XYZ file of N, CA and C in Angstrom:
177
model
N -31.651 -3.269 78.423
C -31.872 -3.119 79.934
C -30.218 -3.816 80.996
N -30.040 -3.047 81.764
C -28.593 -2.982 82.579
C -29.040 -3.411 84.073
N -28.552 -4.159 84.644
C -29.117 -3.952 85.919
C -27.415 -4.866 86.380
N -26.783 -3.661 87.279
C -25.564 -3.174 87.744
C -25.080 -4.424 89.242
N -25.155 -5.304 88.893
C -24.798 -6.904 90.028
C -23.536 -6.394 90.945
N -23.253 -6.897 91.936
C -22.380 -6.271 92.852
C -21.262 -6.874 91.941
N -20.536 -8.533 90.881
C -19.866 -9.450 90.773
C -20.077 -8.425 88.859
N -21.015 -8.693 88.496
C -20.501 -8.061 86.869
C -22.305 -7.627 86.684
N -22.336 -7.131 85.325
C -23.408 -6.725 84.327
C -24.309 -6.746 83.841
N -25.473 -7.692 84.354
C -26.569 -8.246 83.081
C -27.443 -7.691 82.609
N -27.173 -7.762 80.648
C -27.753 -6.853 79.793
C -28.654 -7.219 79.189
N -29.812 -6.827 79.100
C -30.599 -7.284 77.725
C -31.225 -6.738 77.027
N -30.732 -7.104 75.913
C -30.864 -5.974 74.232
C -31.904 -6.840 73.225
N -33.311 -6.339 73.594
C -34.412 -6.482 72.659
C -32.984 -6.820 70.477
N -33.463 -8.840 70.820
C -33.555 -9.177 69.178
C -34.018 -8.394 68.238
N -34.568 -7.667 68.229
C -36.012 -6.994 67.374
C -35.124 -5.099 67.256
N -34.461 -4.882 68.136
C -33.863 -3.964 68.086
C -32.610 -4.206 67.344
N -31.554 -5.713 67.535
C -30.962 -5.662 66.860
C -31.197 -5.691 65.908
N -31.461 -6.369 64.778
C -32.297 -6.214 63.684
C -32.726 -5.167 62.936
N -33.439 -4.521 63.986
C -33.765 -3.392 63.045
C -32.954 -2.142 63.183
N -31.969 -2.679 63.551
C -29.966 -1.703 63.206
C -29.119 -2.016 63.049
N -29.590 -3.165 61.977
C -28.513 -4.232 61.642
C -28.234 -4.490 62.296
N -28.519 -5.899 62.890
C -27.036 -5.868 63.930
C -27.486 -7.470 63.412
N -26.979 -8.671 63.660
C -27.331 -10.267 64.003
C -27.004 -10.127 65.343
N -28.089 -10.746 66.346
C -26.900 -11.149 67.574
C -26.772 -12.382 67.079
N -26.106 -13.430 66.236
C -24.996 -13.909 66.190
C -23.380 -13.526 65.801
N -23.697 -11.925 65.888
C -22.360 -11.646 65.350
C -22.497 -10.518 66.179
N -22.626 -11.229 68.076
C -22.534 -9.018 68.614
C -21.448 -9.820 69.825
N -20.740 -9.293 69.546
C -19.209 -9.863 70.486
C -19.006 -9.156 71.373
N -18.744 -9.181 72.880
C -17.607 -8.180 73.853
C -16.315 -8.256 73.052
N -15.208 -6.958 73.917
C -14.433 -6.861 73.348
C -13.161 -8.308 73.785
N -13.342 -9.039 73.993
C -13.681 -10.580 74.418
C -14.279 -11.083 73.860
N -14.068 -11.934 72.710
C -15.113 -12.449 72.186
C -15.309 -13.655 72.390
N -14.798 -13.354 73.046
C -15.171 -15.409 74.154
C -16.301 -15.029 74.900
N -16.870 -14.101 75.526
C -17.627 -13.957 76.224
C -19.218 -13.921 74.881
N -19.727 -14.822 75.473
C -20.876 -14.962 73.878
C -22.178 -14.882 74.984
N -23.290 -13.461 74.327
C -24.171 -13.875 74.821
C -24.972 -14.468 74.929
N -26.457 -14.551 75.746
C -27.645 -15.930 75.948
C -28.229 -15.605 74.522
N -28.613 -16.342 73.781
C -29.116 -15.030 72.385
C -30.722 -16.965 72.793
N -31.741 -15.942 72.869
C -33.609 -16.628 72.999
C -34.363 -15.911 71.330
N -35.044 -16.059 71.401
C -36.350 -16.422 70.540
C -36.445 -14.485 70.059
N -36.965 -14.641 71.085
C -36.631 -12.641 71.446
C -35.483 -11.792 72.151
N -34.938 -12.182 72.479
C -33.576 -11.688 73.513
C -31.832 -11.676 73.083
N -31.071 -11.054 73.801
C -30.111 -11.078 73.394
C -29.816 -10.809 75.305
N -28.962 -11.873 75.428
C -28.484 -11.593 77.407
C -26.592 -11.717 77.955
N -26.245 -11.008 78.227
C -24.804 -11.222 78.754
C -25.182 -11.185 80.153
N -24.398 -11.604 80.720
C -23.440 -11.639 82.153
C -22.052 -11.541 82.162
N -21.769 -10.343 82.203
C -20.954 -9.274 82.355
C -19.122 -9.324 83.616
N -18.515 -9.872 83.158
C -17.634 -9.814 85.247
C -17.014 -8.117 84.809
N -16.923 -7.973 86.129
C -16.356 -6.479 85.568
C -14.777 -6.984 85.758
N -13.713 -7.265 85.971
C -12.790 -7.904 86.281
C -12.492 -9.368 84.673
N -13.442 -9.507 84.104
C -13.903 -10.123 82.749
C -13.730 -9.473 80.954
N -14.127 -10.594 80.013
C -15.238 -9.141 78.647
C -14.162 -8.402 78.585
N -13.033 -8.229 78.799
C -12.892 -7.188 77.786
C -13.350 -5.894 78.781
N -13.932 -6.197 79.805
C -14.681 -4.488 81.064
C -13.089 -3.725 81.430
N -13.710 -1.978 80.552
C -12.890 -1.675 81.112
C -13.590 -0.436 82.529
N -12.752 -0.186 83.335
C -13.612 0.608 84.623
C -13.684 1.668 84.039
N -14.226 2.957 84.331
C -13.694 4.063 84.167
C -14.842 5.414 85.928
N -14.069 6.010 86.175
C -14.716 6.268 86.733
C -14.700 7.971 87.451
């Protein structure tokens, strides 16, 4: 799921979906590897500021 808020994007991905496609939640990063997700037993969630984490705006 993707939710676009005024200052950041909130992204949530199922860990099952990631694992079924060969990805590990623990190795998932953005363009800026210091921007880490919140990992639960079922989901991986990122709060991605529009002006940080290597975010690139395209209009």
